[in-house]
PDB file of C-alpha atoms in Angstrom:
ATOM      1  CA  GLN E 227      -9.795  -2.753 -12.457  1.00 80.00           C
ATOM      2  CA  ALA E 228      -7.022  -1.681 -14.822  1.00 81.00           C
ATOM      3  CA  SER E 229      -4.581  -4.240 -13.367  1.00 82.00           C
ATOM      4  CA  THR E 230      -7.052  -7.069 -14.020  1.00 85.00           C
ATOM      5  CA  VAL E 231      -7.726  -5.865 -17.564  1.00 86.00           C
ATOM      6  CA  ARG E 232      -3.947  -5.740 -18.125  1.00 86.00           C
ATOM      7  CA  ALA E 233      -3.489  -9.331 -16.980  1.00 86.00           C
ATOM      8  CA  VAL E 234      -6.398 -10.727 -19.021  1.00 88.00           C
ATOM      9  CA  LEU E 235      -5.534  -8.782 -22.188  1.00 89.00           C
ATOM     10  CA  MET E 236      -1.844  -9.668 -22.030  1.00 88.00           C
ATOM     11  CA  PHE E 237      -2.704 -13.346 -21.476  1.00 88.00           C
ATOM     12  CA  GLY E 238      -5.109 -13.244 -24.422  1.00 88.00           C
ATOM     13  CA  ILE E 239      -2.476 -11.725 -26.720  1.00 86.00           C
ATOM     14  CA  LEU E 240       0.089 -14.359 -25.681  1.00 85.00           C
ATOM     15  CA  GLN E 241      -2.331 -17.228 -26.293  1.00 84.00           C
ATOM     16  CA  GLY E 242      -3.618 -15.639 -29.517  1.00 83.00           C
ATOM     17  CA  SER E 243      -0.122 -15.579 -30.997  1.00 78.00           C
ATOM     18  CA  TYR E 244      -0.546 -19.336 -31.640  1.00 73.00           C
ATOM     19  CA  PHE E 245      -3.218 -18.629 -34.275  1.00 75.00           C
ATOM     20  CA  PHE E 246      -0.890 -16.284 -36.174  1.00 71.00           C
ATOM     21  CA  ASN E 247       1.994 -18.767 -36.188  1.00 68.00           C
ATOM     22  CA  ARG E 248       4.084 -16.534 -33.961  1.00 69.00           C
ATOM     23  CA  ALA E 249       6.197 -17.425 -30.965  1.00 69.00           C
ATOM     24  CA  LYS E 250       4.972 -16.217 -27.599  1.00 73.00           C
ATOM     25  CA  GLU E 251       6.813 -12.982 -26.890  1.00 85.00           C
ATOM     26  CA  PRO E 252       5.904 -11.598 -23.436  1.00 87.00           C
ATOM     27  CA  LYS E 253       7.685  -8.282 -24.040  1.00 88.00           C
ATOM     28  CA  THR E 254       5.760  -7.683 -27.277  1.00 87.00           C
ATOM     29  CA  ALA E 255       2.489  -8.661 -25.582  1.00 89.00           C
ATOM     30  CA  TYR E 256       3.301  -6.292 -22.700  1.00 91.00           C
ATOM     31  CA  LEU E 257       3.972  -3.301 -24.969  1.00 91.00           C
ATOM     32  CA  LEU E 258       0.915  -4.021 -27.129  1.00 90.00           C
ATOM     33  CA  THR E 259      -1.285  -4.291 -24.032  1.00 92.00           C
ATOM     34  CA  LEU E 260       0.087  -0.987 -22.733  1.00 93.00           C
ATOM     35  CA  LEU E 261      -0.610   0.721 -26.074  1.00 93.00           C
ATOM     36  CA  LEU E 262      -4.156  -0.669 -26.379  1.00 92.00           C
ATOM     37  CA  LEU E 263      -5.143   0.329 -22.835  1.00 92.00           C
ATOM     38  CA  LEU E 264      -3.800   3.866 -23.200  1.00 92.00           C
ATOM     39  CA  LEU E 265      -5.552   4.257 -26.562  1.00 93.00           C
ATOM     40  CA  TYR E 266      -8.753   3.086 -24.898  1.00 91.00           C
ATOM     41  CA  ASN E 267      -8.338   5.389 -21.886  1.00 90.00           C
ATOM     42  CA  PRO E 268      -5.315   7.757 -21.604  1.00 91.00           C
ATOM     43  CA  PHE E 269      -6.376   8.641 -18.057  1.00 90.00           C
ATOM     44  CA  TYR E 270      -5.208   5.206 -16.893  1.00 89.00           C
ATOM     45  CA  LEU E 271      -1.886   7.026 -16.362  1.00 88.00           C
ATOM     46  CA  TYR E 272      -3.465   8.448 -13.200  1.00 86.00           C
ATOM     47  CA  ASP E 273      -4.753   5.053 -11.985  1.00 88.00           C
ATOM     48  CA  ILE E 274      -2.642   3.604  -9.158  1.00 88.00           C
ATOM     49  CA  GLY E 275      -3.577   0.007 -10.040  1.00 88.00           C
ATOM     50  CA  PHE E 276      -2.562   0.530 -13.675  1.00 91.00           C
ATOM     51  CA  LEU E 277       0.792   2.042 -12.692  1.00 92.00           C
ATOM     52  CA  LEU E 278       1.665  -0.571 -10.067  1.00 91.00           C
ATOM     53  CA  SER E 279       0.688  -3.421 -12.389  1.00 90.00           C
ATOM     54  CA  PHE E 280       2.548  -2.248 -15.497  1.00 92.00           C
ATOM     55  CA  ILE E 281       5.685  -1.067 -13.710  1.00 93.00           C
ATOM     56  CA  SER E 282       5.961  -4.320 -11.705  1.00 91.00           C
ATOM     57  CA  VAL E 283       5.511  -6.515 -14.782  1.00 91.00           C
ATOM     58  CA  GLY E 284       7.831  -4.263 -16.812  1.00 92.00           C
ATOM     59  CA  ALA E 285      10.542  -4.646 -14.159  1.00 92.00           C
ATOM     60  CA  ILE E 286      10.143  -8.445 -14.317  1.00 90.00           C
ATOM     61  CA  LEU E 287      10.254  -8.595 -18.133  1.00 91.00           C
ATOM     62  CA  PHE E 288      12.966  -6.039 -18.878  1.00 91.00           C
ATOM     63  CA  LEU E 289      15.106  -5.282 -15.811  1.00 89.00           C
ATOM     64  CA  TYR E 290      15.203  -8.754 -14.248  1.00 88.00           C
ATOM     65  CA  PRO E 291      16.895 -10.560 -17.192  1.00 89.00           C
ATOM     66  CA  PHE E 292      19.091  -7.514 -17.903  1.00 88.00           C
ATOM     67  CA  LEU E 293      20.524  -7.400 -14.377  1.00 86.00           C
ATOM     68  CA  LEU E 294      20.248 -10.940 -13.009  1.00 84.00           C
ATOM     69  CA  ALA E 295      20.672 -13.336 -15.946  1.00 81.00           C
ATOM     70  CA  GLY E 296      23.135 -16.099 -15.026  1.00 83.00           C
ATOM     71  CA  LYS E 297      23.182 -15.208 -11.313  1.00 83.00           C
ATOM     72  CA  PRO E 298      22.685 -17.875  -8.596  1.00 86.00           C
ATOM     73  CA  LYS E 299      19.051 -18.736  -7.822  1.00 80.00           C
ATOM     74  CA  TYR E 300      19.031 -17.153  -4.362  1.00 78.00           C
ATOM     75  CA  VAL E 301      20.456 -13.915  -5.821  1.00 82.00           C
ATOM     76  CA  GLN E 302      17.726 -13.924  -8.475  1.00 82.00           C
ATOM     77  CA  ILE E 303      14.956 -14.413  -5.891  1.00 78.00           C
ATOM     78  CA  ILE E 304      16.193 -11.604  -3.625  1.00 81.00           C
ATOM     79  CA  GLY E 305      17.187  -9.402  -6.570  1.00 84.00           C
ATOM     80  CA  LEU E 306      13.775  -9.658  -8.235  1.00 84.00           C
ATOM     81  CA  THR E 307      11.851  -8.230  -5.298  1.00 83.00           C
ATOM     82  CA  VAL E 308      14.466  -5.467  -4.814  1.00 84.00           C
ATOM     83  CA  ILE E 309      14.278  -4.544  -8.507  1.00 87.00           C
ATOM     84  CA  ILE E 310      10.474  -4.313  -8.375  1.00 88.00           C
ATOM     85  CA  GLN E 311      10.497  -2.139  -5.231  1.00 86.00           C
ATOM     86  CA  VAL E 312      13.101   0.236  -6.667  1.00 86.00           C
ATOM     87  CA  ALA E 313      11.201   0.458  -9.986  1.00 90.00           C
ATOM     88  CA  LEU E 314       8.066   1.383  -8.007  1.00 90.00           C
ATOM     89  CA  LEU E 315       9.877   3.988  -5.892  1.00 87.00           C
ATOM     90  CA  PRO E 316       8.561   7.092  -7.747  1.00 88.00           C
ATOM     91  CA  ILE E 317       4.995   5.741  -7.585  1.00 88.00           C
ATOM     92  CA  SER E 318       5.380   4.926  -3.877  1.00 85.00           C
ATOM     93  CA  SER E 319       6.674   8.432  -3.242  1.00 83.00           C
ATOM     94  CA  VAL E 320       3.795  10.133  -5.076  1.00 83.00           C
ATOM     95  CA  PHE E 321       0.912   8.025  -3.761  1.00 83.00           C
ATOM     96  CA  PHE E 322       2.109   6.644  -0.424  1.00 79.00           C
ATOM     97  CA  HIS E 323       5.058   8.859   0.653  1.00 75.00           C
ATOM     98  CA  TYR E 324       7.183   5.969   1.917  1.00 76.00           C
ATOM     99  CA  PHE E 325       9.500   3.219   0.731  1.00 78.00           C
ATOM    100  CA  SER E 326       8.641  -0.176   2.186  1.00 78.00           C
ATOM    101  CA  LEU E 327      11.552  -2.287   3.413  1.00 78.00           C
ATOM    102  CA  SER E 328       9.088  -4.846   4.784  1.00 79.00           C
ATOM    103  CA  ALA E 329       7.700  -5.424   1.274  1.00 77.00           C
ATOM    104  CA  VAL E 330      11.146  -6.522   0.095  1.00 76.00           C
ATOM    105  CA  LEU E 331      11.259  -9.158   2.860  1.00 78.00           C
ATOM    106  CA  ALA E 332       7.608 -10.203   2.555  1.00 78.00           C
ATOM    107  CA  ASN E 333       7.849 -10.812  -1.191  1.00 75.00           C
ATOM    108  CA  LEU E 334      10.542 -13.439  -0.601  1.00 74.00           C
ATOM    109  CA  TRP E 335       7.794 -15.867   0.413  1.00 74.00           C
ATOM    110  CA  ILE E 336       4.639 -14.125  -0.883  1.00 75.00           C
ATOM    111  CA  VAL E 337       5.674 -14.553  -4.545  1.00 70.00           C
ATOM    112  CA  PRO E 338       6.427 -18.319  -4.254  1.00 73.00           C
ATOM    113  CA  ALA E 339       3.273 -18.718  -2.135  1.00 76.00           C
ATOM    114  CA  ILE E 340       1.128 -17.358  -4.990  1.00 75.00           C
ATOM    115  CA  SER E 341       2.278 -20.263  -7.192  1.00 74.00           C
ATOM    116  CA  TYR E 342       1.278 -22.651  -4.409  1.00 79.00           C
ATOM    117  CA  PHE E 343      -2.167 -21.047  -4.059  1.00 80.00           C
ATOM    118  CA  LEU E 344      -2.782 -21.234  -7.811  1.00 78.00           C
ATOM    119  CA  GLY E 345      -1.752 -24.896  -7.823  1.00 83.00           C
ATOM    120  CA  ILE E 346      -4.075 -25.658  -4.903  1.00 84.00           C
ATOM    121  CA  GLY E 347      -6.939 -23.941  -6.740  1.00 84.00           C
ATOM    122  CA  GLY E 348      -6.347 -26.009  -9.885  1.00 85.00           C
ATOM    123  CA  ILE E 349      -6.266 -29.284  -7.951  1.00 87.00           C
ATOM    124  CA  ALA E 350      -9.432 -28.311  -6.046  1.00 87.00           C
ATOM    125  CA  LEU E 351     -11.256 -27.655  -9.342  1.00 87.00           C
ATOM    126  CA  LEU E 352     -10.325 -31.137 -10.574  1.00 87.00           C
ATOM    127  CA  LEU E 353     -11.339 -32.753  -7.273  1.00 86.00           C
ATOM    128  CA  SER E 354     -14.701 -30.947  -7.233  1.00 87.00           C
ATOM    129  CA  GLY E 355     -15.891 -33.238 -10.028  1.00 86.00           C
ATOM    130  CA  VAL E 356     -15.205 -36.238  -7.807  1.00 88.00           C
ATOM    131  CA  SER E 357     -15.853 -34.993  -4.268  1.00 88.00           C
ATOM    132  CA  ALA E 358     -16.945 -31.549  -3.134  1.00 88.00           C
ATOM    133  CA  THR E 359     -15.696 -32.326   0.402  1.00 88.00           C
ATOM    134  CA  LEU E 360     -12.161 -33.140  -0.790  1.00 87.00           C
ATOM    135  CA  ALA E 361     -12.164 -29.966  -2.904  1.00 88.00           C
ATOM    136  CA  GLN E 362     -13.221 -27.892   0.114  1.00 88.00           C
ATOM    137  CA  ILE E 363     -10.463 -29.403   2.255  1.00 86.00           C
ATOM    138  CA  MET E 364      -7.914 -28.595  -0.464  1.00 84.00           C
ATOM    139  CA  VAL E 365      -9.162 -25.025  -0.822  1.00 85.00           C
ATOM    140  CA  GLY E 366      -9.197 -24.637   2.973  1.00 85.00           C
ATOM    141  CA  SER E 367      -5.518 -25.582   3.246  1.00 81.00           C
ATOM    142  CA  GLY E 368      -4.675 -22.941   0.661  1.00 80.00           C
ATOM    143  CA  TYR E 369      -6.840 -20.361   2.429  1.00 82.00           C
ATOM    144  CA  TYR E 370      -5.156 -20.833   5.828  1.00 82.00           C
ATOM    145  CA  ALA E 371      -1.713 -20.839   4.229  1.00 79.00           C
ATOM    146  CA  ALA E 372      -2.610 -17.505   2.589  1.00 80.00           C
ATOM    147  CA  GLN E 373      -3.812 -16.112   5.939  1.00 82.00           C
ATOM    148  CA  ILE E 374      -0.542 -17.079   7.623  1.00 83.00           C
ATOM    149  CA  ALA E 375       1.475 -15.468   4.809  1.00 80.00           C
ATOM    150  CA  MET E 376      -0.518 -12.217   5.010  1.00 81.00           C
ATOM    151  CA  GLU E 377      -0.410 -12.026   8.824  1.00 84.00           C
ATOM    152  CA  THR E 378       3.355 -12.538   8.771  1.00 83.00           C
ATOM    153  CA  ALA E 379       3.652  -9.727   6.216  1.00 80.00           C
ATOM    154  CA  ALA E 380       1.518  -7.503   8.475  1.00 80.00           C
ATOM    155  CA  LEU E 381       3.828  -8.250  11.422  1.00 82.00           C
ATOM    156  CA  LEU E 382       6.846  -7.278   9.321  1.00 79.00           C
ATOM    157  CA  ALA E 383       5.154  -3.997   8.460  1.00 76.00           C
ATOM    158  CA  LYS E 384       4.892  -3.143  12.160  1.00 76.00           C
ATOM    159  CA  LEU E 385       8.633  -3.480  12.775  1.00 76.00           C
ATOM    160  CA  PRO E 386      10.632  -0.265  13.397  1.00 70.00           C
ATOM    161  CA  PHE E 387      11.973   1.242  10.163  1.00 69.00           C
ATOM    162  CA  SER E 388       9.813  -1.109   8.055  1.00 76.00           C
ATOM    163  CA  GLU E 389       8.731   2.016   6.158  1.00 74.00           C
ATOM    164  CA  ILE E 390      11.068   4.876   5.251  1.00 75.00           C
ATOM    165  CA  PRO E 391       9.160   8.161   4.805  1.00 72.00           C
ATOM    166  CA  ILE E 392      10.040  10.008   1.579  1.00 75.00           C
ATOM    167  CA  ARG E 393       8.712  13.151  -0.032  1.00 72.00           C
ATOM    168  CA  ALA E 394       6.708  12.944  -3.235  1.00 74.00           C
ATOM    169  CA  MET E 395       8.959  13.153  -6.306  1.00 79.00           C
ATOM    170  CA  ARG E 396       8.116  15.965  -8.710  1.00 80.00           C
ATOM    171  CA  PRO E 397       6.823  15.050 -12.212  1.00 85.00           C
ATOM    172  CA  VAL E 398      10.142  15.968 -13.866  1.00 85.00           C
ATOM    173  CA  GLU E 399      12.007  13.736 -11.384  1.00 83.00           C
ATOM    174  CA  VAL E 400       9.664  10.819 -12.103  1.00 86.00           C
ATOM    175  CA  LEU E 401      10.185  11.245 -15.860  1.00 88.00           C
ATOM    176  CA  LEU E 402      13.966  11.506 -15.424  1.00 86.00           C
ATOM    177  CA  PHE E 403      13.983   8.358 -13.242  1.00 87.00           C
ATOM    178  CA  TYR E 404      12.276   6.217 -15.886  1.00 89.00           C
ATOM    179  CA  ALA E 405      14.196   7.895 -18.735  1.00 88.00           C
ATOM    180  CA  ILE E 406      17.487   6.737 -17.164  1.00 87.00           C
ATOM    181  CA  ILE E 407      16.138   3.178 -16.843  1.00 88.00           C
ATOM    182  CA  LEU E 408      15.044   3.233 -20.509  1.00 89.00           C
ATOM    183  CA  ALA E 409      18.426   4.616 -21.608  1.00 88.00           C
ATOM    184  CA  ALA E 410      20.218   1.859 -19.682  1.00 88.00           C
ATOM    185  CA  LEU E 411      18.064  -0.832 -21.298  1.00 88.00           C
ATOM    186  CA  LEU E 412      18.475   0.553 -24.826  1.00 88.00           C
ATOM    187  CA  SER E 413      22.228   1.087 -24.485  1.00 88.00           C
ATOM    188  CA  ARG E 414      22.741  -2.119 -22.468  1.00 87.00           C
ATOM    189  CA  ARG E 415      24.778  -0.178 -19.892  1.00 86.00           C
ATOM    190  CA  LYS E 416      24.277  -1.424 -16.362  1.00 84.00           C
ATOM    191  CA  LYS E 417      26.415   1.378 -14.974  1.00 83.00           C
ATOM    192  CA  LEU E 418      23.591   3.826 -15.691  1.00 82.00           C
ATOM    193  CA  LEU E 419      21.333   1.887 -13.327  1.00 82.00           C
ATOM    194  CA  TRP E 420      23.975   1.791 -10.596  1.00 79.00           C
ATOM    195  CA  GLY E 421      24.357   5.547 -11.049  1.00 79.00           C
ATOM    196  CA  LEU E 422      20.569   5.941 -10.738  1.00 79.00           C
ATOM    197  CA  LEU E 423      20.489   3.914  -7.512  1.00 75.00           C
ATOM    198  CA  PHE E 424      23.369   5.952  -6.077  1.00 72.00           C
ATOM    199  CA  ALA E 425      21.586   9.198  -7.000  1.00 73.00           C
ATOM    200  CA  LEU E 426      18.384   8.010  -5.298  1.00 73.00           C
ATOM    201  CA  ILE E 427      20.138   7.189  -2.045  1.00 64.00           C
ATOM    202  CA  ILE E 428      21.803  10.603  -1.913  1.00 59.00           C
ATOM    203  CA  PHE E 429      19.304  13.000  -3.456  1.00 59.00           C
ATOM    204  CA  ILE E 430      15.845  11.773  -2.473  1.00 64.00           C
ATOM    205  CA  PRO E 431      15.211  13.645   0.767  1.00 56.00           C
ATOM    206  CA  TYR E 432      13.987  11.028   3.208  1.00 57.00           C
ATOM    207  CA  THR E 433      11.935  12.807   5.827  1.00 58.00           C
ATOM    208  CA  TRP E 434      11.515  11.993   9.497  1.00 62.00           C
ATOM    209  CA  GLN E 435       9.615  15.206  10.094  1.00 69.00           C
ATOM    210  CA  PRO E 436       6.020  14.946  11.371  1.00 80.00           C
ATOM    211  CA  GLN E 437       3.420  14.431   8.638  1.00 82.00           C
ATOM    212  CA  LEU E 438       0.121  16.285   9.155  1.00 89.00           C
ATOM    213  CA  GLY E 439      -3.082  15.341   7.333  1.00 89.00           C
ATOM    214  CA  MET E 440      -6.007  17.761   7.810  1.00 92.00           C
ATOM    215  CA  LEU E 441      -9.018  15.920   6.467  1.00 91.00           C
ATOM    216  CA  ASN E 442     -12.108  17.315   4.793  1.00 87.00           C
ATOM    217  CA  VAL E 443     -14.862  15.768   6.918  1.00 87.00           C
ATOM    218  CA  GLY E 444     -17.531  18.410   6.301  1.00 83.00           C
ATOM    219  CA  GLN E 445     -18.754  20.533   9.205  1.00 83.00           C
ATOM    220  CA  ALA E 446     -16.516  18.673  11.649  1.00 87.00           C
ATOM    221  CA  GLU E 447     -12.865  18.050  12.439  1.00 89.00           C
ATOM    222  CA  SER E 448     -10.344  15.242  12.092  1.00 93.00           C
ATOM    223  CA  MET E 449      -6.561  15.355  11.740  1.00 95.00           C
ATOM    224  CA  VAL E 450      -3.840  12.709  11.497  1.00 94.00           C
ATOM    225  CA  ILE E 451      -0.256  13.256  12.675  1.00 94.00           C
ATOM    226  CA  GLU E 452       2.471  10.711  11.886  1.00 88.00           C
ATOM    227  CA  TYR E 453       5.919  10.834  13.468  1.00 83.00           C
ATOM    228  CA  ARG E 454       8.628   8.145  13.552  1.00 75.00           C
ATOM    229  CA  GLY E 455       6.214   5.311  12.905  1.00 75.00           C
ATOM    230  CA  LYS E 456       3.592   6.533  15.419  1.00 85.00           C
ATOM    231  CA  THR E 457       0.097   7.624  14.405  1.00 91.00           C
ATOM    232  CA  LEU E 458      -2.012  10.150  16.313  1.00 95.00           C
ATOM    233  CA  VAL E 459      -5.599  10.987  15.305  1.00 96.00           C
ATOM    234  CA  ILE E 460      -6.979  14.267  16.669  1.00 96.00           C
ATOM    235  CA  ASP E 461     -10.800  14.208  16.684  1.00 94.00           C
ATOM    236  CA  THR E 462     -12.852  11.821  14.577  1.00 92.00           C
ATOM    237  CA  GLY E 463     -15.546  13.881  12.866  1.00 91.00           C
ATOM    238  CA  LEU E 464     -19.219  12.927  12.756  1.00 90.00           C
ATOM    239  CA  SER E 465     -20.455   9.334  12.997  1.00 86.00           C
ATOM    240  CA  ALA E 466     -20.827   9.207   9.193  1.00 87.00           C
ATOM    241  CA  ASN E 467     -17.141  10.111   8.690  1.00 87.00           C
ATOM    242  CA  LYS E 468     -15.286   7.494   6.637  1.00 86.00           C
ATOM    243  CA  SER E 469     -12.534   9.845   5.426  1.00 88.00           C
ATOM    244  CA  THR E 470     -10.226   9.294   8.414  1.00 91.00           C
ATOM    245  CA  ALA E 471     -10.267   5.499   8.049  1.00 88.00           C
ATOM    246  CA  ALA E 472      -9.816   5.809   4.280  1.00 85.00           C
ATOM    247  CA  TYR E 473      -6.848   8.188   4.732  1.00 86.00           C
ATOM    248  CA  LEU E 474      -5.180   5.813   7.215  1.00 86.00           C
ATOM    249  CA  HIS E 475      -5.668   2.959   4.757  1.00 78.00           C
ATOM    250  CA  TYR E 476      -4.168   5.116   1.987  1.00 73.00           C
ATOM    251  CA  ARG E 477      -1.165   5.803   4.210  1.00 74.00           C
ATOM    252  CA  GLY E 478      -0.714   2.059   4.772  1.00 68.00           C
ATOM    253  CA  LYS E 479      -1.467   2.118   8.510  1.00 77.00           C
ATOM    254  CA  TYR E 480      -2.395  -1.044  10.394  1.00 77.00           C
ATOM    255  CA  GLY E 481      -3.279   0.627  13.679  1.00 87.00           C
ATOM    256  CA  ILE E 482      -3.613   3.910  15.585  1.00 93.00           C
ATOM    257  CA  ASP E 483      -1.329   4.613  18.534  1.00 95.00           C
ATOM    258  CA  MET E 484      -3.596   7.256  20.069  1.00 96.00           C
ATOM    259  CA  ILE E 485      -6.875   9.043  19.378  1.00 95.00           C
ATOM    260  CA  LEU E 486      -6.969  12.451  21.056  1.00 95.00           C
ATOM    261  CA  LEU E 487     -10.428  13.985  21.553  1.00 92.00           C
ATOM    262  CA  SER E 488     -10.567  17.733  22.140  1.00 90.00           C
ATOM    263  CA  HIS E 489     -14.131  17.384  23.514  1.00 88.00           C
ATOM    264  CA  LEU E 490     -17.163  15.140  23.120  1.00 86.00           C
ATOM    265  CA  ASP E 491     -19.374  17.084  20.706  1.00 87.00           C
ATOM    266  CA  LYS E 492     -20.604  14.829  17.899  1.00 87.00           C
ATOM    267  CA  ASP E 493     -18.685  16.720  15.201  1.00 89.00           C
ATOM    268  CA  HIS E 494     -15.428  15.969  17.046  1.00 90.00           C
ATOM    269  CA  ALA E 495     -16.020  12.561  18.640  1.00 88.00           C
ATOM    270  CA  GLY E 496     -18.923  11.067  16.677  1.00 88.00           C
ATOM    271  CA  GLY E 497     -16.704   8.982  14.375  1.00 89.00           C
ATOM    272  CA  LEU E 498     -14.831   7.286  17.232  1.00 90.00           C
ATOM    273  CA  GLU E 499     -16.851   4.056  17.073  1.00 88.00           C
ATOM    274  CA  ASN E 500     -16.156   3.695  13.355  1.00 88.00           C
ATOM    275  CA  LEU E 501     -12.401   4.055  13.895  1.00 90.00           C
ATOM    276  CA  LEU E 502     -12.412   1.586  16.792  1.00 90.00           C
ATOM    277  CA  ALA E 503     -14.176  -0.932  14.553  1.00 88.00           C
ATOM    278  CA  SER E 504     -11.700  -0.361  11.712  1.00 87.00           C
ATOM    279  CA  TYR E 505      -8.311  -0.251  13.503  1.00 90.00           C
ATOM    280  CA  PRO E 506      -6.676  -1.430  16.716  1.00 92.00           C
ATOM    281  CA  VAL E 507      -6.196   1.646  18.923  1.00 93.00           C
ATOM    282  CA  GLY E 508      -3.487   1.927  21.575  1.00 94.00           C
ATOM    283  CA  SER E 509      -5.122   4.579  23.754  1.00 94.00           C
ATOM    284  CA  ILE E 510      -7.668   7.392  23.797  1.00 93.00           C
ATOM    285  CA  GLY E 511      -6.819  10.772  25.298  1.00 92.00           C
ATOM    286  CA  ILE E 512      -9.178  13.464  26.588  1.00 90.00           C
ATOM    287  CA  ALA E 513      -8.964  16.424  28.972  1.00 87.00           C
ATOM    288  CA  GLU E 514      -8.325  15.473  32.619  1.00 85.00           C
ATOM    289  CA  SER E 515     -11.305  17.593  33.723  1.00 82.00           C
ATOM    290  CA  TYR E 516     -13.720  15.042  32.225  1.00 81.00           C
ATOM    291  CA  ARG E 517     -12.706  12.546  34.921  1.00 78.00           C
ATOM    292  CA  ARG E 518     -14.666  14.576  37.483  1.00 77.00           C
ATOM    293  CA  LEU E 519     -17.861  13.658  35.642  1.00 73.00           C
ATOM    294  CA  ALA E 520     -17.295   9.992  36.510  1.00 69.00           C
ATOM    295  CA  GLU E 521     -16.948  10.613  40.257  1.00 70.00           C
ATOM    296  CA  PRO E 522     -19.737   9.030  42.360  1.00 62.00           C
ATOM    297  CA  ASP E 523     -20.962  12.345  43.797  1.00 64.00           C
ATOM    298  CA  ALA E 524     -20.807  14.220  40.467  1.00 60.00           C
ATOM    299  CA  GLU E 525     -24.118  15.920  39.742  1.00 67.00           C
ATOM    300  CA  ALA E 526     -25.071  17.756  36.593  1.00 60.00           C
ATOM    301  CA  GLU E 527     -25.849  21.401  37.303  1.00 68.00           C
ATOM    302  CA  ASN E 528     -27.852  21.851  34.097  1.00 70.00           C
ATOM    303  CA  GLU E 529     -29.189  19.985  31.070  1.00 76.00           C
ATOM    304  CA  GLU E 530     -26.109  20.678  28.911  1.00 75.00           C
ATOM    305  CA  LEU E 531     -23.738  19.284  31.548  1.00 76.00           C
ATOM    306  CA  ALA E 532     -25.972  16.214  31.886  1.00 77.00           C
ATOM    307  CA  LYS E 533     -25.539  15.563  28.154  1.00 79.00           C
ATOM    308  CA  VAL E 534     -21.757  15.849  28.498  1.00 79.00           C
ATOM    309  CA  GLN E 535     -21.847  13.470  31.471  1.00 79.00           C
ATOM    310  CA  GLU E 536     -23.850  10.958  29.410  1.00 81.00           C
ATOM    311  CA  SER E 537     -21.420  11.279  26.478  1.00 82.00           C
ATOM    312  CA  TYR E 538     -18.452  10.672  28.780  1.00 83.00           C
ATOM    313  CA  ALA E 539     -20.136   7.586  30.243  1.00 82.00           C
ATOM    314  CA  GLN E 540     -20.627   6.263  26.715  1.00 82.00           C
ATOM    315  CA  LEU E 541     -16.952   6.978  25.937  1.00 83.00           C
ATOM    316  CA  LEU E 542     -15.824   4.987  28.985  1.00 83.00           C
ATOM    317  CA  GLU E 543     -18.101   2.123  27.996  1.00 82.00           C
TER     318      GLU E 543
END
């Protein structure tokens, strides 16, 4: 992955500076890594991992000291995660269509926790030479701590207004956004950044209108409607359909409030089992007339109706 290559290459450049009698300069290593990767593959500019990785690290290296140098520690901790989220705003708008308030809160303990996990891993490696059991216990403590951190972050994401829907910024708006940040850094004028933040709050049209995703699931049907934090899936495609689950993952969803089935043909309801295995589902809706098929005295008048009755029994199960 591009983000992994970025981390390894940047680390290598920083460590390699020792052999050329140069001081370690993270900003120089960052820019050189960026140049080398884009020379190797210019299409990394379309890779979400590449963009998230470089923009996050760039915000830490350039914006963080520019805006928060000399501030109290608690201001620096809170300010760092806010700076990163704002720097990622255009990318979030283009790829995910929302701004995450929960991420700002979650990062307040996720970032320090990463240092703890890395420390635990290092100690476990040292212990493994003495006792594999002690090393496993050490790694286990880190694993469960990581699980708790991630589950708490997931709970935050489910809170009302944890995600603010925004429209995708146009290419010229994305370029203008980062051009203003660059101009502020080069001119050392913080007021430009405050002006940028003010402009974002006013001019980015946050949208609470329903979002409709009509998915290409072949000769079948599946749609996703999102409105005010609720998610409705209409039909699930064939049993081989993975597009609906992938789209929900792309949209950052942790669950489905309702799956509505128009009818029980395989091209409309076949992918239900896959969705139930992938996400918690609040409820499943289907036409009231199907309930008659479950009545004790219900008899199928023909072979086709018998198949529908069997499908409905499987749905209830």
